[in-house]
Amino acid sequence: MEREELAAGQEGPVTCAAWIRRPENRPLVIMGRAGSGAVPPLLEIFSFDAKTSSLSPAPLVKFAIREEGGDPLGFAVHPSGDEIVCSTAKGCKLFELNSQDIDIRLLAKDLPPIQSVGPQKCLAFSTDGSKFATGGMDGHLRIFQWPSLQVLLDEPRAHKSFRDMDISLDSEFLVSTSIDGSARVWKISDGVPLVCLTRTPDEKIECCRFSRDGMKPFLFCTVQKGGNVVTAVWDISTWTRIGHKRLLRKPISVLSVSLDGKYLALGSQDGDICIVEVKKMVICHWSKKLHLGTCISSIEFCPTERVVISTSNQWGAAVTKLNVPADWKEWQIYLLLLCLFLASAVLFYIIYENSDSFWNFPLGRNQPARPLMEALIGDPQFSDDQGPW
């Protein structure tokens, strides 16, 4: 495990962080810092070194939010990596990322429908980037077409107050949970609530994430019942609960899923992180006391490496390399295919040289070898027909 702590210095503490996908598999990280004294709230962008699994010691760019109530609360990064929505106490701000080589700039843009709607607990883009949703601390759910900002759903009383939210891989459904333990599923295209997830009176559904592996779609939710916490699974074709497993045996504060859907990440309220292999539903990595004694507020998988970034109010941001089996790189797959081809060619040659085919009959002791072309066309002087056709 590798961990990198980012010192705050005279600047305010880190409040949120997210990965930014960029071309050539060179992701960036954006962090939000609260204001501190004379220093205004800041947005900072760092480069990521895949070899050392660490961020650059200094940010590539800083952007000051010079307005009251501008402390960043959370991010939603568009899948293209070119647009970033930031939640603040006043509402949402849109930033455009312009990058040319090492020259990176953040440009603030207007976002009229949601720039003055108050603090948003949940922000999410769909996988294809065509939908954007916000869930407010006031329980208001908004779903927009992106980038036109056409309203697909506007429900002021979706929940008492939002706890978590996610959009399915096919952008068809949105699931949301409330601080009162309820959970609802919404049909995005129709702009209507579809179903409420069933639970017993003493259960609270807290965190939620859709599967991402492209196989049979499932919904993962953390469910608290008394002092026990389990990770439950719903079949989204019928919205029935099909099973559960107790993984992280302590209260869970955040849930995340990798882009390829192979792993889940669970963050605890006392600073632990565990990584779960979805196929077997077993823990394959555990970082204990990563954010010692502090509730983990966010955790997100790197889009290109088996690395996560997590944040907490006290310890800021930490980058952690996961102790899981390495994935095959593209060049490794091509090299394997080339080796298989060469091995097949060598095997074919060996079989050909040792076969008893028509061309490889054993010769007599005093019989000279005949050239191959002569064996094919014969000797002209012994041909039955010497005349032209």
XYZ file of C-alpha atoms in Angstrom:
389
model
C 0.000 0.000 0.000
C 1.197 3.467 -0.883
C -0.309 6.562 0.572
C 0.325 10.241 -0.070
C -0.818 12.925 2.311
C -1.292 16.422 0.941
C -0.390 19.115 3.453
C -2.719 22.033 3.692
C -0.159 24.676 4.676
C -1.770 28.094 4.984
C -4.549 27.045 2.676
C -7.801 25.519 3.848
C -8.354 21.767 4.221
C -9.202 19.501 1.308
C -12.964 18.980 1.200
C -13.394 16.850 -1.953
C -11.465 15.276 -4.824
C -12.127 13.505 -8.122
C -10.293 11.988 -11.074
C -10.297 13.663 -14.487
C -9.968 11.410 -17.522
C -7.524 12.694 -20.142
C -6.179 11.382 -23.475
C -3.329 8.842 -23.569
C -4.353 7.413 -20.175
C -2.825 10.294 -18.235
C -5.526 11.224 -15.705
C -5.514 14.305 -13.524
C -6.939 14.912 -10.060
C -9.015 17.920 -9.029
C -9.265 18.892 -5.373
C -11.376 21.439 -3.583
C -10.121 23.370 -0.558
C -12.203 25.339 1.894
C -11.384 28.979 2.506
C -9.069 29.761 5.420
C -8.677 33.278 6.761
C -7.581 35.523 3.933
C -7.158 32.588 1.557
C -10.316 32.013 -0.538
C -11.687 28.582 -1.434
C -9.522 26.925 -4.068
C -9.731 24.383 -6.856
C -6.425 22.660 -7.570
C -5.470 20.253 -10.354
C -2.636 17.749 -9.950
C -0.956 15.387 -12.389
C -0.768 11.668 -11.588
C 2.324 9.475 -11.954
C 1.242 5.885 -12.635
C 4.729 4.478 -11.942
C 4.855 5.781 -8.378
C 1.070 5.980 -7.837
C 1.453 9.520 -6.554
C 0.355 13.048 -7.395
C 2.584 15.934 -8.388
C 4.059 17.749 -5.343
C 2.529 21.022 -6.486
C -0.712 21.708 -8.375
C -0.547 22.398 -12.085
C -3.205 25.091 -11.746
C -5.144 26.858 -9.007
C -8.496 28.578 -9.296
C -9.796 30.832 -6.518
C -13.543 30.992 -5.852
C -13.897 34.558 -4.657
C -17.408 34.644 -3.295
C -19.122 34.007 0.003
C -20.181 30.402 0.539
C -17.854 29.150 -2.187
C -16.314 26.223 -0.314
C -16.331 23.172 -2.636
C -18.550 20.331 -1.375
C -18.247 17.790 -4.188
C -17.476 17.235 -7.872
C -19.006 15.555 -10.885
C -16.581 15.209 -13.804
C -17.936 14.664 -17.306
C -16.699 11.372 -18.874
C -14.866 13.404 -21.526
C -12.875 15.145 -18.792
C -13.550 18.554 -20.335
C -16.269 19.763 -17.928
C -16.465 19.753 -14.135
C -19.462 20.612 -11.979
C -18.666 21.718 -8.442
C -21.211 21.924 -5.614
C -20.975 24.801 -3.140
C -23.183 26.150 -0.362
C -24.915 28.427 -2.884
C -25.399 25.948 -5.709
C -23.420 24.438 -8.592
C -20.612 25.923 -10.639
C -19.475 24.721 -14.050
C -15.813 24.756 -15.059
C -14.316 23.991 -18.446
C -10.894 22.369 -18.571
C -8.619 23.511 -21.378
C -5.320 21.678 -21.689
C -2.527 21.803 -24.241
C 0.513 19.770 -23.204
C 1.423 21.156 -19.767
C -0.665 24.325 -20.143
C -3.882 23.679 -18.198
C -6.594 26.226 -17.491
C -9.920 26.228 -15.670
C -12.583 28.517 -17.088
C -15.740 29.288 -15.106
C -19.014 28.990 -17.058
C -22.599 29.948 -16.280
C -24.943 27.197 -15.157
C -28.236 29.102 -14.689
C -30.635 26.263 -13.770
C -28.663 25.137 -10.705
C -26.164 27.833 -9.786
C -28.405 29.214 -7.015
C -30.263 26.138 -5.770
C -28.361 25.666 -2.516
C -25.974 22.873 -1.470
C -26.216 19.641 -3.441
C -25.239 16.451 -1.620
C -25.055 14.292 -4.763
C -23.864 15.048 -8.299
C -23.638 12.478 -11.109
C -23.075 12.260 -14.855
C -24.297 9.230 -16.763
C -21.671 6.911 -18.254
C -22.204 8.289 -21.764
C -22.266 11.887 -20.507
C -25.743 12.604 -21.888
C -27.470 12.964 -18.490
C -26.648 14.968 -15.383
C -28.398 14.714 -12.024
C -28.273 16.554 -8.703
C -29.671 15.568 -5.318
C -29.987 18.387 -2.806
C -29.701 18.462 0.941
C -33.280 19.758 0.779
C -34.399 16.507 -0.915
C -34.851 18.068 -4.368
C -33.986 15.824 -7.346
C -33.147 17.318 -10.744
C -32.196 15.403 -13.899
C -31.049 17.232 -17.038
C -30.154 16.401 -20.600
C -26.498 17.376 -21.113
C -25.284 19.792 -22.364
C -28.617 21.348 -23.369
C -29.801 21.344 -19.700
C -33.282 20.330 -20.819
C -35.179 19.261 -17.695
C -36.025 15.539 -17.681
C -37.207 15.360 -14.070
C -37.776 17.970 -11.372
C -39.028 16.527 -8.083
C -38.846 18.873 -5.061
C -39.912 16.144 -2.613
C -37.911 13.190 -3.780
C -36.479 12.627 -0.276
C -36.252 14.205 3.126
C -32.577 14.842 2.350
C -30.288 13.028 -0.068
C -27.807 10.437 1.211
C -26.470 8.917 -2.047
C -27.270 8.610 -5.757
C -26.131 6.773 -8.906
C -27.099 6.372 -12.577
C -27.193 2.945 -14.262
C -24.715 1.931 -16.960
C -27.316 2.291 -19.737
C -28.509 5.690 -18.409
C -32.021 4.294 -18.029
C -32.385 4.359 -14.231
C -31.367 6.519 -11.304
C -31.292 5.227 -7.743
C -31.312 7.545 -4.741
C -31.236 7.058 -0.981
C -32.376 9.314 1.846
C -31.062 10.053 5.329
C -34.228 8.373 6.671
C -33.149 5.005 5.180
C -35.503 4.866 2.200
C -34.431 4.253 -1.409
C -36.187 4.994 -4.690
C -35.568 4.108 -8.323
C -36.431 6.566 -11.089
C -37.036 5.985 -14.818
C -35.002 8.785 -16.377
C -36.546 8.804 -19.863
C -40.075 9.015 -18.453
C -39.156 11.352 -15.612
C -41.146 9.378 -13.045
C -40.462 7.294 -9.918
C -40.428 3.588 -10.743
C -40.193 1.676 -7.473
C -39.216 1.957 -3.823
C -36.729 -0.666 -2.671
C -38.225 -2.939 -0.043
C -36.800 -2.998 3.471
C -37.880 -3.960 6.954
C -38.860 -1.228 9.452
C -35.531 -1.529 11.289
C -33.376 -1.381 8.125
C -31.771 1.716 6.604
C -30.564 1.672 2.991
C -27.622 4.058 2.838
C -25.113 3.914 -0.045
C -25.968 2.730 -3.560
C -24.131 1.873 -6.789
C -25.125 0.121 -10.026
C -22.888 -2.607 -11.437
C -20.549 -1.563 -14.250
C -19.243 -4.778 -15.826
C -21.767 -4.837 -18.682
C -22.993 -8.333 -17.756
C -26.262 -8.946 -15.908
C -27.039 -5.612 -14.210
C -27.277 -5.435 -10.435
C -27.713 -2.772 -7.798
C -25.455 -2.772 -4.745
C -26.611 -1.064 -1.545
C -25.254 -0.922 1.968
C -27.953 -1.728 4.507
C -27.722 -1.034 8.224
C -29.814 -3.010 10.690
C -29.063 -2.165 14.277
C -25.326 -2.585 14.723
C -24.923 -4.808 11.660
C -24.083 -3.552 8.177
C -24.360 -5.695 5.043
C -23.878 -5.132 1.321
C -27.098 -6.218 -0.377
C -27.717 -6.952 -4.067
C -30.863 -6.255 -6.098
C -31.709 -7.691 -9.527
C -32.749 -4.617 -11.503
C -34.875 -6.607 -13.958
C -37.349 -7.330 -11.157
C -36.057 -5.001 -8.399
C -36.008 -7.913 -5.974
C -33.362 -8.378 -3.310
C -31.426 -11.532 -4.162
C -28.804 -11.689 -1.412
C -26.441 -9.916 0.925
C -23.023 -10.330 2.524
C -21.364 -8.804 5.561
C -18.064 -7.382 4.324
C -16.838 -4.384 6.304
C -18.049 -5.133 9.825
C -18.544 -1.515 10.842
C -20.696 1.476 9.803
C -20.094 2.425 6.166
C -19.913 6.037 5.036
C -19.291 5.711 1.298
C -19.509 3.176 -1.554
C -17.851 3.281 -4.968
C -17.438 0.982 -7.988
C -14.568 0.781 -10.495
C -15.193 1.812 -14.102
C -14.876 -1.778 -15.330
C -17.172 -3.026 -12.568
C -14.690 -5.553 -11.162
C -14.301 -3.972 -7.732
C -16.318 -2.228 -5.041
C -14.782 0.155 -2.516
C -16.234 0.604 0.966
C -15.183 3.423 3.261
C -15.942 3.291 6.979
C -16.860 5.982 9.471
C -13.593 5.449 11.364
C -11.208 5.737 8.396
C -10.887 2.183 6.967
C -11.132 1.271 3.284
C -11.743 -2.193 1.899
C -11.846 -3.295 -1.739
C -14.194 -6.115 -2.756
C -13.905 -8.324 -5.842
C -17.414 -8.288 -7.295
C -17.225 -11.696 -8.991
C -16.586 -13.508 -5.690
C -17.834 -10.836 -3.273
C -14.724 -11.221 -1.119
C -12.365 -8.593 0.301
C -9.119 -8.440 -1.679
C -7.570 -5.304 -0.134
C -7.950 -3.635 3.233
C -6.371 -0.359 4.333
C -6.960 0.011 8.036
C -6.857 3.427 9.719
C -6.111 5.146 6.422
C -7.960 8.215 7.705
C -7.419 7.525 11.381
C -10.585 7.994 13.424
C -12.297 10.120 10.759
C -15.291 9.431 8.568
C -14.322 8.925 4.915
C -16.352 11.400 2.880
C -15.493 10.220 -0.644
C -13.637 7.474 -2.468
C -13.138 7.081 -6.221
C -11.285 4.631 -8.447
C -8.639 5.850 -10.876
C -9.868 5.408 -14.476
C -6.592 3.816 -15.660
C -4.877 2.162 -12.670
C -5.791 0.087 -9.614
C -5.576 3.160 -7.415
C -8.170 5.026 -5.357
C -8.308 8.538 -3.970
C -10.164 9.115 -0.723
C -10.933 12.192 1.354
C -11.865 13.033 4.917
C -12.386 16.308 6.733
C -9.445 15.838 9.085
C -6.825 14.133 6.896
C -7.620 15.634 3.506
C -6.872 13.470 0.454
C -4.978 10.181 0.273
C -3.927 8.241 -2.825
C -3.770 4.470 -2.257
C -2.372 1.801 -4.559
C -4.426 -1.375 -4.288
C -2.917 -4.787 -3.619
C -4.963 -6.577 -6.279
C -3.885 -8.600 -9.340
C -2.570 -6.382 -12.119
C -4.664 -6.017 -15.253
C -3.389 -7.008 -18.673
C -2.092 -4.057 -20.668
C -2.935 -3.756 -24.367
C 0.667 -4.368 -25.470
C 0.824 -7.479 -23.294
C -2.233 -8.929 -25.038
C -0.693 -8.299 -28.485
C 2.594 -9.867 -27.360
C 0.751 -12.957 -26.122
C -1.078 -13.307 -29.457
C 2.239 -12.987 -31.344
C 3.849 -15.670 -29.173
C 0.893 -18.004 -29.744
C 1.162 -17.465 -33.515
C 4.897 -18.199 -33.550
C 4.433 -21.269 -31.371
C 1.732 -22.548 -33.754
C 4.048 -22.027 -36.742
C 6.908 -23.925 -35.070
C 4.579 -26.780 -34.073
C 3.228 -27.055 -37.622
C 6.776 -27.206 -39.039
C 7.797 -29.967 -36.587
C 4.720 -32.046 -37.419
C 5.311 -31.570 -41.146
C 8.948 -32.683 -40.957
C 8.065 -35.823 -39.004
C 4.888 -36.870 -40.770
C 4.399 -39.922 -43.066
C 2.765 -37.991 -45.847
C 3.058 -38.771 -49.544
C 6.049 -36.454 -49.859
C 7.974 -37.953 -46.907
C 8.105 -41.721 -47.731
C 11.392 -43.180 -46.428
C 13.924 -43.704 -49.230
C 15.692 -46.974 -50.012
C 19.273 -47.557 -48.935
C 20.725 -46.830 -52.402
C 17.858 -44.743 -53.775
C 18.801 -41.136 -54.504
C 16.373 -38.460 -53.484
C 14.225 -37.073 -56.320
C 13.698 -33.371 -56.626
C 10.227 -32.319 -55.639
C 9.359 -30.765 -59.013
C 10.514 -33.923 -60.843
C 8.326 -36.057 -58.626
C 5.372 -33.833 -59.440
C 5.666 -33.668 -63.257
C 7.546 -36.946 -63.931
C 10.282 -37.676 -66.538
C 9.290 -36.376 -70.020
C 10.987 -39.253 -71.929
C 8.726 -41.828 -70.242
C 5.532 -39.856 -70.678
C 2.650 -41.625 -72.379
C 1.769 -38.626 -74.537
C 4.691 -36.586 -75.975
C 2.583 -34.595 -78.424
C 1.020 -31.208 -77.978
C -2.507 -30.845 -76.636
